[in-house]
Amino acid sequence: MPNRRDFLRALIAAPAGASLLFSQTPAPAPIKATKLSDRLAVLMGDGGNVAVVISDDGLMMVDGGLAERSADLLQAASTQVDSHPFRMVFNTHWHLDHVGCNETLGKSGAKIIAHVNSKKWLSQKVTMEALNRVIEPLKPEGLPTQTFTKGGKLTFGKESIEYGVVPPAHTDGDAYLFFPGPNVLHTGDLLFNGTYPFIDYSTGGWIGGMASACDTLLKVGDAQTRIIPGHGPMGTKTDLQASRDMLTAVHDRFETMRKQGKTAQDVAAAAPTKDFDDRFSKGAKPDQFLQIAYTGLLRHYVPSAVAAQQ
Ligand SMILES: [Zn+2]
């Protein structure tokens, strides 16, 4: 079995613009900070995109990148954004390319907030069947110290933040954050900007939920809202709409095939995303997306039948 580092490099460590699952990254990418307002910055370069909220006496991190890049991330935050320590961490979901700073910051006393299901998955060994990998639990100091099951509001320093949850989509514990002041939306992995998404059916994700989540996100903010996606470059509502339209169309095609009793192999052979591949296959292979997304759809309806098929 490949070690953790190989796994991350091969499967998770996607550069900006590439997707979680399908990209091969030969060397660590630099982490680059971009200021979105006086009190909000985004760090991009490796793992999921990270937002940093700045207050007079400390920082808040939204997602934490990869564990193996945590030192680089914290240094980039300190040198490029603000040198105060992190007091709070918000995890949009449990995946290891979004919780990489949890253990370090939890140990130093930061409060960690996540959906109750994200804490559940972070607390145990999880087999991600789509990747055929086992993910170890975080150490206790990296686990969320506060959980939620529905959306709410919080204030960090002078920044008012709204967060929301959606029914199972990318996983069964996805949250998004909206910053009304600077008009910025952090979607977590509910949006892979410009590529096919990875959908983690082992922890409750499915393509119908991804499409519905986009509908929910489209109603947050307004036409000018800037979007920090889980992966890929900064986006707009137009990018979100494009993702929503693709996911809805592919979901509908899948539903027809599911009712005809098609297997994931049948679906991949039929290439039902052909018309979307030019726009969304950058860094993601359509057949892998199809296999995983369709298996997740079957799993959503008949868990045991899919297990038997594999
Ligand atoms: Zn994810």
PDB file of C-alpha atoms and ligand atoms in Angstrom:
ATOM      1  CA  MET A   1       0.000   0.000   0.000  1.00  0.00           C
ATOM      2  CA  PRO A   2       1.431   3.398  -0.949  1.00  0.00           C
ATOM      3  CA  ASN A   3       2.263   5.623   1.970  1.00  0.00           C
ATOM      4  CA  ARG A   4       0.294   8.696   2.957  1.00  0.00           C
ATOM      5  CA  ARG A   5       2.584  11.022   1.053  1.00  0.00           C
ATOM      6  CA  ASP A   6       2.246   9.096  -2.209  1.00  0.00           C
ATOM      7  CA  PHE A   7      -1.492   9.064  -1.770  1.00  0.00           C
ATOM      8  CA  LEU A   8      -1.661  12.783  -1.266  1.00  0.00           C
ATOM      9  CA  ARG A   9       0.652  13.532  -4.156  1.00  0.00           C
ATOM     10  CA  ALA A  10      -1.095  11.250  -6.587  1.00  0.00           C
ATOM     11  CA  LEU A  11      -4.681  11.735  -5.631  1.00  0.00           C
ATOM     12  CA  ILE A  12      -5.263  14.783  -3.537  1.00  0.00           C
ATOM     13  CA  ALA A  13      -2.541  17.332  -4.151  1.00  0.00           C
ATOM     14  CA  ALA A  14      -4.097  19.166  -7.036  1.00  0.00           C
ATOM     15  CA  PRO A  15      -2.802  22.535  -8.188  1.00  0.00           C
ATOM     16  CA  ALA A  16      -5.182  25.453  -8.507  1.00  0.00           C
ATOM     17  CA  GLY A  17      -7.525  24.701 -11.363  1.00  0.00           C
ATOM     18  CA  ALA A  18      -7.188  20.939 -11.104  1.00  0.00           C
ATOM     19  CA  SER A  19      -9.486  18.604  -9.273  1.00  0.00           C
ATOM     20  CA  LEU A  20      -9.031  16.731  -6.043  1.00  0.00           C
ATOM     21  CA  LEU A  21      -8.806  13.313  -7.474  1.00  0.00           C
ATOM     22  CA  PHE A  22      -7.277  13.118 -10.864  1.00  0.00           C
ATOM     23  CA  SER A  23      -4.237  15.303 -11.041  1.00  0.00           C
ATOM     24  CA  GLN A  24      -0.613  14.275 -10.693  1.00  0.00           C
ATOM     25  CA  THR A  25       1.517  16.890  -9.005  1.00  0.00           C
ATOM     26  CA  PRO A  26       5.261  16.338  -9.338  1.00  0.00           C
ATOM     27  CA  ALA A  27       6.535  18.875  -6.792  1.00  0.00           C
ATOM     28  CA  PRO A  28       5.116  20.949  -3.959  1.00  0.00           C
ATOM     29  CA  ALA A  29       3.468  24.054  -5.369  1.00  0.00           C
ATOM     30  CA  PRO A  30       4.100  27.432  -3.720  1.00  0.00           C
ATOM     31  CA  ILE A  31       1.306  28.728  -1.483  1.00  0.00           C
ATOM     32  CA  LYS A  32       0.174  32.177  -2.560  1.00  0.00           C
ATOM     33  CA  ALA A  33      -2.007  34.596  -0.616  1.00  0.00           C
ATOM     34  CA  THR A  34      -4.458  37.032  -2.201  1.00  0.00           C
ATOM     35  CA  LYS A  35      -6.212  39.725  -0.186  1.00  0.00           C
ATOM     36  CA  LEU A  36      -9.969  39.888  -0.906  1.00  0.00           C
ATOM     37  CA  SER A  37     -10.634  42.696   1.597  1.00  0.00           C
ATOM     38  CA  ASP A  38      -8.887  44.312   4.567  1.00  0.00           C
ATOM     39  CA  ARG A  39      -9.962  41.411   6.736  1.00  0.00           C
ATOM     40  CA  LEU A  40     -10.175  38.473   4.333  1.00  0.00           C
ATOM     41  CA  ALA A  41      -7.532  36.638   2.306  1.00  0.00           C
ATOM     42  CA  VAL A  42      -7.340  33.392   0.363  1.00  0.00           C
ATOM     43  CA  LEU A  43      -4.380  30.999   0.243  1.00  0.00           C
ATOM     44  CA  MET A  44      -4.088  28.849  -2.859  1.00  0.00           C
ATOM     45  CA  GLY A  45      -1.525  26.485  -4.306  1.00  0.00           C
ATOM     46  CA  ASP A  46      -1.974  22.991  -2.863  1.00  0.00           C
ATOM     47  CA  GLY A  47      -4.837  21.046  -1.293  1.00  0.00           C
ATOM     48  CA  GLY A  48      -8.189  22.755  -0.899  1.00  0.00           C
ATOM     49  CA  ASN A  49      -8.385  26.547  -0.994  1.00  0.00           C
ATOM     50  CA  VAL A  50      -7.982  28.215   2.400  1.00  0.00           C
ATOM     51  CA  ALA A  51      -9.582  31.459   3.596  1.00  0.00           C
ATOM     52  CA  VAL A  52      -8.035  33.557   6.369  1.00  0.00           C
ATOM     53  CA  VAL A  53     -10.115  36.022   8.401  1.00  0.00           C
ATOM     54  CA  ILE A  54      -8.085  38.743  10.116  1.00  0.00           C
ATOM     55  CA  SER A  55      -8.918  40.368  13.448  1.00  0.00           C
ATOM     56  CA  ASP A  56      -6.884  42.598  15.765  1.00  0.00           C
ATOM     57  CA  ASP A  57      -5.821  39.748  17.993  1.00  0.00           C
ATOM     58  CA  GLY A  58      -5.900  36.622  15.932  1.00  0.00           C
ATOM     59  CA  LEU A  59      -6.845  34.805  12.763  1.00  0.00           C
ATOM     60  CA  MET A  60      -9.518  32.393  11.670  1.00  0.00           C
ATOM     61  CA  MET A  61      -8.851  29.723   9.066  1.00  0.00           C
ATOM     62  CA  VAL A  62     -11.529  28.290   6.798  1.00  0.00           C
ATOM     63  CA  ASP A  63     -10.205  24.856   5.793  1.00  0.00           C
ATOM     64  CA  GLY A  64      -6.621  23.853   6.424  1.00  0.00           C
ATOM     65  CA  GLY A  65      -5.094  22.375   3.274  1.00  0.00           C
ATOM     66  CA  LEU A  66      -2.944  19.249   3.414  1.00  0.00           C
ATOM     67  CA  ALA A  67      -1.226  18.104   6.609  1.00  0.00           C
ATOM     68  CA  GLU A  68       2.092  17.801   4.799  1.00  0.00           C
ATOM     69  CA  ARG A  69       1.804  21.425   3.653  1.00  0.00           C
ATOM     70  CA  SER A  70       0.535  22.764   6.974  1.00  0.00           C
ATOM     71  CA  ALA A  71       3.879  24.344   7.889  1.00  0.00           C
ATOM     72  CA  ASP A  72       4.041  26.035   4.456  1.00  0.00           C
ATOM     73  CA  LEU A  73       0.451  27.221   4.782  1.00  0.00           C
ATOM     74  CA  LEU A  74       0.972  28.671   8.238  1.00  0.00           C
ATOM     75  CA  GLN A  75       4.145  30.372   7.100  1.00  0.00           C
ATOM     76  CA  ALA A  76       2.421  31.803   4.030  1.00  0.00           C
ATOM     77  CA  ALA A  77      -0.384  33.111   6.252  1.00  0.00           C
ATOM     78  CA  SER A  78       2.108  34.631   8.662  1.00  0.00           C
ATOM     79  CA  THR A  79       4.346  36.274   6.062  1.00  0.00           C
ATOM     80  CA  GLN A  80       1.829  37.163   3.367  1.00  0.00           C
ATOM     81  CA  VAL A  81      -1.328  37.907   5.381  1.00  0.00           C
ATOM     82  CA  ASP A  82      -0.887  38.619   9.100  1.00  0.00           C
ATOM     83  CA  SER A  83       1.480  37.383  11.793  1.00  0.00           C
ATOM     84  CA  HIS A  84      -1.087  36.917  14.576  1.00  0.00           C
ATOM     85  CA  PRO A  85      -1.803  33.330  15.671  1.00  0.00           C
ATOM     86  CA  PHE A  86      -4.820  31.355  14.527  1.00  0.00           C
ATOM     87  CA  ARG A  87      -7.591  31.272  17.145  1.00  0.00           C
ATOM     88  CA  MET A  88     -10.272  29.488  15.172  1.00  0.00           C
ATOM     89  CA  VAL A  89     -10.569  26.884  12.398  1.00  0.00           C
ATOM     90  CA  PHE A  90     -13.698  26.133  10.383  1.00  0.00           C
ATOM     91  CA  ASN A  91     -13.759  22.875   8.391  1.00  0.00           C
ATOM     92  CA  THR A  92     -16.156  22.856   5.422  1.00  0.00           C
ATOM     93  CA  HIS A  93     -15.997  19.026   5.441  1.00  0.00           C
ATOM     94  CA  TRP A  94     -13.801  16.177   6.670  1.00  0.00           C
ATOM     95  CA  HIS A  95     -11.504  15.478   3.664  1.00  0.00           C
ATOM     96  CA  LEU A  96      -7.820  15.421   4.425  1.00  0.00           C
ATOM     97  CA  ASP A  97      -6.929  18.086   1.882  1.00  0.00           C
ATOM     98  CA  HIS A  98      -9.096  20.499   3.926  1.00  0.00           C
ATOM     99  CA  VAL A  99      -8.156  19.656   7.529  1.00  0.00           C
ATOM    100  CA  GLY A 100      -4.353  19.614   7.310  1.00  0.00           C
ATOM    101  CA  CYS A 101      -3.799  22.311   9.954  1.00  0.00           C
ATOM    102  CA  ASN A 102      -6.305  20.905  12.463  1.00  0.00           C
ATOM    103  CA  GLU A 103      -3.808  18.983  14.588  1.00  0.00           C
ATOM    104  CA  THR A 104      -1.223  21.786  14.721  1.00  0.00           C
ATOM    105  CA  LEU A 105      -3.727  24.530  15.454  1.00  0.00           C
ATOM    106  CA  GLY A 106      -5.872  22.390  17.751  1.00  0.00           C
ATOM    107  CA  LYS A 107      -2.771  21.637  19.795  1.00  0.00           C
ATOM    108  CA  SER A 108      -2.060  25.347  20.132  1.00  0.00           C
ATOM    109  CA  GLY A 109      -5.567  25.902  21.486  1.00  0.00           C
ATOM    110  CA  ALA A 110      -7.536  27.015  18.435  1.00  0.00           C
ATOM    111  CA  LYS A 111     -11.256  26.332  18.485  1.00  0.00           C
ATOM    112  CA  ILE A 112     -12.260  24.007  15.624  1.00  0.00           C
ATOM    113  CA  ILE A 113     -15.779  24.129  14.189  1.00  0.00           C
ATOM    114  CA  ALA A 114     -17.365  21.634  11.788  1.00  0.00           C
ATOM    115  CA  HIS A 115     -20.583  19.832  10.908  1.00  0.00           C
ATOM    116  CA  VAL A 116     -21.325  17.015  13.327  1.00  0.00           C
ATOM    117  CA  ASN A 117     -20.904  14.430  10.541  1.00  0.00           C
ATOM    118  CA  SER A 118     -17.488  15.835   9.646  1.00  0.00           C
ATOM    119  CA  LYS A 119     -16.398  15.308  13.237  1.00  0.00           C
ATOM    120  CA  LYS A 120     -17.761  11.775  13.054  1.00  0.00           C
ATOM    121  CA  TRP A 121     -15.642  10.916   9.993  1.00  0.00           C
ATOM    122  CA  LEU A 122     -12.555  12.696  11.347  1.00  0.00           C
ATOM    123  CA  SER A 123     -12.834  10.605  14.511  1.00  0.00           C
ATOM    124  CA  GLN A 124     -12.658   7.211  12.827  1.00  0.00           C
ATOM    125  CA  LYS A 125     -10.879   5.203  10.178  1.00  0.00           C
ATOM    126  CA  VAL A 126     -12.716   5.741   6.872  1.00  0.00           C
ATOM    127  CA  THR A 127     -12.501   3.633   3.730  1.00  0.00           C
ATOM    128  CA  MET A 128     -12.999   5.843   0.681  1.00  0.00           C
ATOM    129  CA  GLU A 129     -14.087   3.168  -1.775  1.00  0.00           C
ATOM    130  CA  ALA A 130     -13.805   5.404  -4.845  1.00  0.00           C
ATOM    131  CA  LEU A 131     -10.074   5.740  -4.127  1.00  0.00           C
ATOM    132  CA  ASN A 132      -9.670   2.327  -2.523  1.00  0.00           C
ATOM    133  CA  ARG A 133      -7.955   4.030   0.416  1.00  0.00           C
ATOM    134  CA  VAL A 134      -8.230   3.991   4.150  1.00  0.00           C
ATOM    135  CA  ILE A 135      -7.971   7.373   5.879  1.00  0.00           C
ATOM    136  CA  GLU A 136      -6.785   7.317   9.470  1.00  0.00           C
ATOM    137  CA  PRO A 137      -8.588   9.383  12.124  1.00  0.00           C
ATOM    138  CA  LEU A 138      -7.098  12.670  13.257  1.00  0.00           C
ATOM    139  CA  LYS A 139      -5.382  12.818  16.620  1.00  0.00           C
ATOM    140  CA  PRO A 140      -7.796  14.009  19.325  1.00  0.00           C
ATOM    141  CA  GLU A 141      -6.270  17.509  19.344  1.00  0.00           C
ATOM    142  CA  GLY A 142      -7.218  17.920  15.662  1.00  0.00           C
ATOM    143  CA  LEU A 143     -10.893  17.072  16.130  1.00  0.00           C
ATOM    144  CA  PRO A 144     -13.607  19.731  16.049  1.00  0.00           C
ATOM    145  CA  THR A 145     -14.297  21.221  19.470  1.00  0.00           C
ATOM    146  CA  GLN A 146     -17.676  22.577  18.411  1.00  0.00           C
ATOM    147  CA  THR A 147     -20.161  21.057  15.963  1.00  0.00           C
ATOM    148  CA  PHE A 148     -23.354  22.121  14.257  1.00  0.00           C
ATOM    149  CA  THR A 149     -26.163  20.417  12.334  1.00  0.00           C
ATOM    150  CA  LYS A 150     -27.708  23.494  10.740  1.00  0.00           C
ATOM    151  CA  GLY A 151     -26.599  26.891   9.513  1.00  0.00           C
ATOM    152  CA  GLY A 152     -25.925  29.874  11.741  1.00  0.00           C
ATOM    153  CA  LYS A 153     -24.008  33.101  12.195  1.00  0.00           C
ATOM    154  CA  LEU A 154     -20.770  33.878  13.910  1.00  0.00           C
ATOM    155  CA  THR A 155     -18.647  36.940  14.389  1.00  0.00           C
ATOM    156  CA  PHE A 156     -14.874  36.838  14.276  1.00  0.00           C
ATOM    157  CA  GLY A 157     -13.279  40.145  15.213  1.00  0.00           C
ATOM    158  CA  LYS A 158     -15.231  42.676  13.171  1.00  0.00           C
ATOM    159  CA  GLU A 159     -16.236  40.165  10.511  1.00  0.00           C
ATOM    160  CA  SER A 160     -19.816  38.865  10.441  1.00  0.00           C
ATOM    161  CA  ILE A 161     -20.000  35.410   8.909  1.00  0.00           C
ATOM    162  CA  GLU A 162     -22.972  33.296   7.899  1.00  0.00           C
ATOM    163  CA  TYR A 163     -22.582  29.566   7.422  1.00  0.00           C
ATOM    164  CA  GLY A 164     -24.956  27.061   5.933  1.00  0.00           C
ATOM    165  CA  VAL A 165     -25.361  23.344   5.468  1.00  0.00           C
ATOM    166  CA  VAL A 166     -26.891  21.341   2.635  1.00  0.00           C
ATOM    167  CA  PRO A 167     -28.315  17.820   2.442  1.00  0.00           C
ATOM    168  CA  PRO A 168     -25.672  15.185   1.487  1.00  0.00           C
ATOM    169  CA  ALA A 169     -23.781  16.391  -1.615  1.00  0.00           C
ATOM    170  CA  HIS A 170     -19.955  16.076  -1.741  1.00  0.00           C
ATOM    171  CA  THR A 171     -20.115  14.269   1.632  1.00  0.00           C
ATOM    172  CA  ASP A 172     -22.850  14.167   4.289  1.00  0.00           C
ATOM    173  CA  GLY A 173     -21.247  16.979   6.304  1.00  0.00           C
ATOM    174  CA  ASP A 174     -20.737  19.858   3.870  1.00  0.00           C
ATOM    175  CA  ALA A 175     -20.873  23.480   4.989  1.00  0.00           C
ATOM    176  CA  TYR A 176     -20.359  26.766   3.158  1.00  0.00           C
ATOM    177  CA  LEU A 177     -19.563  30.244   4.498  1.00  0.00           C
ATOM    178  CA  PHE A 178     -20.743  33.645   3.317  1.00  0.00           C
ATOM    179  CA  PHE A 179     -19.011  36.905   4.228  1.00  0.00           C
ATOM    180  CA  PRO A 180     -21.620  39.641   3.602  1.00  0.00           C
ATOM    181  CA  GLY A 181     -19.150  42.527   4.112  1.00  0.00           C
ATOM    182  CA  PRO A 182     -16.723  41.732   1.284  1.00  0.00           C
ATOM    183  CA  ASN A 183     -19.475  39.704  -0.495  1.00  0.00           C
ATOM    184  CA  VAL A 184     -17.437  36.490  -0.652  1.00  0.00           C
ATOM    185  CA  LEU A 185     -18.737  32.910  -0.601  1.00  0.00           C
ATOM    186  CA  HIS A 186     -16.511  29.971   0.413  1.00  0.00           C
ATOM    187  CA  THR A 187     -18.160  26.847  -0.996  1.00  0.00           C
ATOM    188  CA  GLY A 188     -15.817  24.149   0.256  1.00  0.00           C
ATOM    189  CA  ASP A 189     -15.949  21.232  -2.181  1.00  0.00           C
ATOM    190  CA  LEU A 190     -19.536  21.972  -3.200  1.00  0.00           C
ATOM    191  CA  LEU A 191     -17.785  23.718  -6.085  1.00  0.00           C
ATOM    192  CA  PHE A 192     -14.771  22.533  -8.044  1.00  0.00           C
ATOM    193  CA  ASN A 193     -14.346  25.570 -10.244  1.00  0.00           C
ATOM    194  CA  GLY A 194     -13.873  24.533 -13.858  1.00  0.00           C
ATOM    195  CA  THR A 195     -13.451  20.778 -13.373  1.00  0.00           C
ATOM    196  CA  TYR A 196     -15.566  17.717 -12.737  1.00  0.00           C
ATOM    197  CA  PRO A 197     -15.911  17.272  -8.978  1.00  0.00           C
ATOM    198  CA  PHE A 198     -14.936  14.332  -6.837  1.00  0.00           C
ATOM    199  CA  ILE A 199     -18.008  12.982  -5.044  1.00  0.00           C
ATOM    200  CA  ASP A 200     -17.345  10.901  -1.944  1.00  0.00           C
ATOM    201  CA  TYR A 201     -20.102   8.313  -1.872  1.00  0.00           C
ATOM    202  CA  SER A 202     -18.482   6.416   1.001  1.00  0.00           C
ATOM    203  CA  THR A 203     -19.424   9.263   3.328  1.00  0.00           C
ATOM    204  CA  GLY A 204     -22.798  10.081   1.823  1.00  0.00           C
ATOM    205  CA  GLY A 205     -22.025  12.176  -1.263  1.00  0.00           C
ATOM    206  CA  TRP A 206     -24.020  11.874  -4.478  1.00  0.00           C
ATOM    207  CA  ILE A 207     -24.452  13.834  -7.702  1.00  0.00           C
ATOM    208  CA  GLY A 208     -28.116  14.753  -7.106  1.00  0.00           C
ATOM    209  CA  GLY A 209     -27.056  16.381  -3.856  1.00  0.00           C
ATOM    210  CA  MET A 210     -24.193  18.212  -5.582  1.00  0.00           C
ATOM    211  CA  ALA A 211     -26.626  19.650  -8.152  1.00  0.00           C
ATOM    212  CA  SER A 212     -29.089  20.713  -5.427  1.00  0.00           C
ATOM    213  CA  ALA A 213     -26.281  22.245  -3.366  1.00  0.00           C
ATOM    214  CA  CYS A 214     -25.381  24.465  -6.341  1.00  0.00           C
ATOM    215  CA  ASP A 215     -29.002  25.647  -6.470  1.00  0.00           C
ATOM    216  CA  THR A 216     -28.761  26.585  -2.793  1.00  0.00           C
ATOM    217  CA  LEU A 217     -25.432  28.379  -3.277  1.00  0.00           C
ATOM    218  CA  LEU A 218     -26.743  30.327  -6.272  1.00  0.00           C
ATOM    219  CA  LYS A 219     -29.214  32.011  -3.898  1.00  0.00           C
ATOM    220  CA  VAL A 220     -26.473  33.176  -1.511  1.00  0.00           C
ATOM    221  CA  GLY A 221     -25.210  36.738  -2.043  1.00  0.00           C
ATOM    222  CA  ASP A 222     -25.857  38.356  -5.413  1.00  0.00           C
ATOM    223  CA  ALA A 223     -24.550  38.464  -8.982  1.00  0.00           C
ATOM    224  CA  GLN A 224     -21.354  40.202  -7.821  1.00  0.00           C
ATOM    225  CA  THR A 225     -20.479  37.662  -5.118  1.00  0.00           C
ATOM    226  CA  ARG A 226     -16.903  36.431  -5.411  1.00  0.00           C
ATOM    227  CA  ILE A 227     -16.530  32.703  -4.857  1.00  0.00           C
ATOM    228  CA  ILE A 228     -13.716  30.776  -3.187  1.00  0.00           C
ATOM    229  CA  PRO A 229     -14.263  27.237  -4.516  1.00  0.00           C
ATOM    230  CA  GLY A 230     -12.919  24.143  -2.746  1.00  0.00           C
ATOM    231  CA  HIS A 231     -10.567  23.669  -5.698  1.00  0.00           C
ATOM    232  CA  GLY A 232      -9.714  25.805  -8.698  1.00  0.00           C
ATOM    233  CA  PRO A 233      -9.357  29.551  -9.187  1.00  0.00           C
ATOM    234  CA  MET A 234     -11.590  32.261  -7.699  1.00  0.00           C
ATOM    235  CA  GLY A 235     -15.005  32.093  -9.326  1.00  0.00           C
ATOM    236  CA  THR A 236     -18.252  33.909  -9.965  1.00  0.00           C
ATOM    237  CA  LYS A 237     -21.937  33.050  -9.962  1.00  0.00           C
ATOM    238  CA  THR A 238     -21.547  32.337 -13.686  1.00  0.00           C
ATOM    239  CA  ASP A 239     -18.998  29.606 -12.888  1.00  0.00           C
ATOM    240  CA  LEU A 240     -21.299  28.203 -10.211  1.00  0.00           C
ATOM    241  CA  GLN A 241     -24.216  28.239 -12.651  1.00  0.00           C
ATOM    242  CA  ALA A 242     -22.117  26.348 -15.226  1.00  0.00           C
ATOM    243  CA  SER A 243     -21.268  23.694 -12.657  1.00  0.00           C
ATOM    244  CA  ARG A 244     -24.898  23.469 -11.582  1.00  0.00           C
ATOM    245  CA  ASP A 245     -26.088  23.062 -15.180  1.00  0.00           C
ATOM    246  CA  MET A 246     -23.518  20.336 -15.867  1.00  0.00           C
ATOM    247  CA  LEU A 247     -24.307  18.423 -12.665  1.00  0.00           C
ATOM    248  CA  THR A 248     -28.056  18.670 -13.231  1.00  0.00           C
ATOM    249  CA  ALA A 249     -27.785  17.479 -16.826  1.00  0.00           C
ATOM    250  CA  VAL A 250     -25.449  14.596 -15.945  1.00  0.00           C
ATOM    251  CA  HIS A 251     -27.655  13.632 -13.004  1.00  0.00           C
ATOM    252  CA  ASP A 252     -30.717  13.505 -15.266  1.00  0.00           C
ATOM    253  CA  ARG A 253     -28.890  11.368 -17.833  1.00  0.00           C
ATOM    254  CA  PHE A 254     -27.699   9.061 -15.042  1.00  0.00           C
ATOM    255  CA  GLU A 255     -31.240   8.698 -13.737  1.00  0.00           C
ATOM    256  CA  THR A 256     -32.429   7.465 -17.129  1.00  0.00           C
ATOM    257  CA  MET A 257     -29.585   4.945 -17.237  1.00  0.00           C
ATOM    258  CA  ARG A 258     -30.140   3.847 -13.652  1.00  0.00           C
ATOM    259  CA  LYS A 259     -33.779   3.094 -14.461  1.00  0.00           C
ATOM    260  CA  GLN A 260     -32.578   1.027 -17.428  1.00  0.00           C
ATOM    261  CA  GLY A 261     -30.404  -1.019 -15.064  1.00  0.00           C
ATOM    262  CA  LYS A 262     -27.081   0.193 -16.478  1.00  0.00           C
ATOM    263  CA  THR A 263     -23.868  -0.485 -14.595  1.00  0.00           C
ATOM    264  CA  ALA A 264     -21.146   2.098 -13.996  1.00  0.00           C
ATOM    265  CA  GLN A 265     -19.136   0.417 -16.765  1.00  0.00           C
ATOM    266  CA  ASP A 266     -22.066   0.740 -19.202  1.00  0.00           C
ATOM    267  CA  VAL A 267     -22.374   4.404 -18.335  1.00  0.00           C
ATOM    268  CA  ALA A 268     -18.674   5.138 -18.810  1.00  0.00           C
ATOM    269  CA  ALA A 269     -18.773   3.405 -22.202  1.00  0.00           C
ATOM    270  CA  ALA A 270     -21.742   5.561 -23.270  1.00  0.00           C
ATOM    271  CA  ALA A 271     -19.752   8.770 -22.557  1.00  0.00           C
ATOM    272  CA  PRO A 272     -22.769  10.766 -21.396  1.00  0.00           C
ATOM    273  CA  THR A 273     -20.671  13.847 -20.562  1.00  0.00           C
ATOM    274  CA  LYS A 274     -19.159  14.281 -24.031  1.00  0.00           C
ATOM    275  CA  ASP A 275     -20.673  17.734 -24.505  1.00  0.00           C
ATOM    276  CA  PHE A 276     -19.238  18.924 -21.181  1.00  0.00           C
ATOM    277  CA  ASP A 277     -15.759  17.435 -21.416  1.00  0.00           C
ATOM    278  CA  ASP A 278     -14.134  20.444 -23.120  1.00  0.00           C
ATOM    279  CA  ARG A 279     -15.119  22.689 -20.242  1.00  0.00           C
ATOM    280  CA  PHE A 280     -14.790  20.348 -17.254  1.00  0.00           C
ATOM    281  CA  SER A 281     -12.177  17.699 -17.995  1.00  0.00           C
ATOM    282  CA  LYS A 282      -9.177  19.920 -17.284  1.00  0.00           C
ATOM    283  CA  GLY A 283      -7.256  17.936 -14.665  1.00  0.00           C
ATOM    284  CA  ALA A 284     -10.054  15.390 -14.358  1.00  0.00           C
ATOM    285  CA  LYS A 285     -10.675  12.320 -16.453  1.00  0.00           C
ATOM    286  CA  PRO A 286     -14.311  12.096 -17.557  1.00  0.00           C
ATOM    287  CA  ASP A 287     -14.471   8.305 -17.299  1.00  0.00           C
ATOM    288  CA  GLN A 288     -13.259   8.362 -13.681  1.00  0.00           C
ATOM    289  CA  PHE A 289     -15.706  11.114 -12.821  1.00  0.00           C
ATOM    290  CA  LEU A 290     -18.490   9.094 -14.438  1.00  0.00           C
ATOM    291  CA  GLN A 291     -17.617   5.842 -12.685  1.00  0.00           C
ATOM    292  CA  ILE A 292     -17.438   7.477  -9.277  1.00  0.00           C
ATOM    293  CA  ALA A 293     -20.452   9.748  -9.708  1.00  0.00           C
ATOM    294  CA  TYR A 294     -22.664   6.999 -11.141  1.00  0.00           C
ATOM    295  CA  THR A 295     -21.620   4.476  -8.498  1.00  0.00           C
ATOM    296  CA  GLY A 296     -22.516   7.130  -5.940  1.00  0.00           C
ATOM    297  CA  LEU A 297     -25.938   7.581  -7.531  1.00  0.00           C
ATOM    298  CA  LEU A 298     -26.602   3.814  -7.398  1.00  0.00           C
ATOM    299  CA  ARG A 299     -25.361   3.768  -3.819  1.00  0.00           C
ATOM    300  CA  HIS A 300     -27.718   6.579  -2.922  1.00  0.00           C
ATOM    301  CA  TYR A 301     -30.690   4.428  -3.865  1.00  0.00           C
ATOM    302  CA  VAL A 302     -29.558   0.840  -3.256  1.00  0.00           C
ATOM    303  CA  PRO A 303     -26.465   0.604  -1.044  1.00  0.00           C
ATOM    304  CA  SER A 304     -26.256  -3.200  -1.008  1.00  0.00           C
ATOM    305  CA  ALA A 305     -26.701  -3.659  -4.774  1.00  0.00           C
ATOM    306  CA  VAL A 306     -23.725  -1.446  -5.571  1.00  0.00           C
ATOM    307  CA  ALA A 307     -21.501  -3.188  -3.064  1.00  0.00           C
ATOM    308  CA  ALA A 308     -22.361  -6.503  -4.750  1.00  0.00           C
ATOM    309  CA  GLN A 309     -21.569  -5.135  -8.187  1.00  0.00           C
ATOM    310  CA  GLN A 310     -18.019  -4.014  -7.404  1.00  0.00           C
TER     311      GLN A 310
HETATM  312 ZN    ZN B   1     -13.533  17.148  -0.439  1.00  0.00          ZN
END
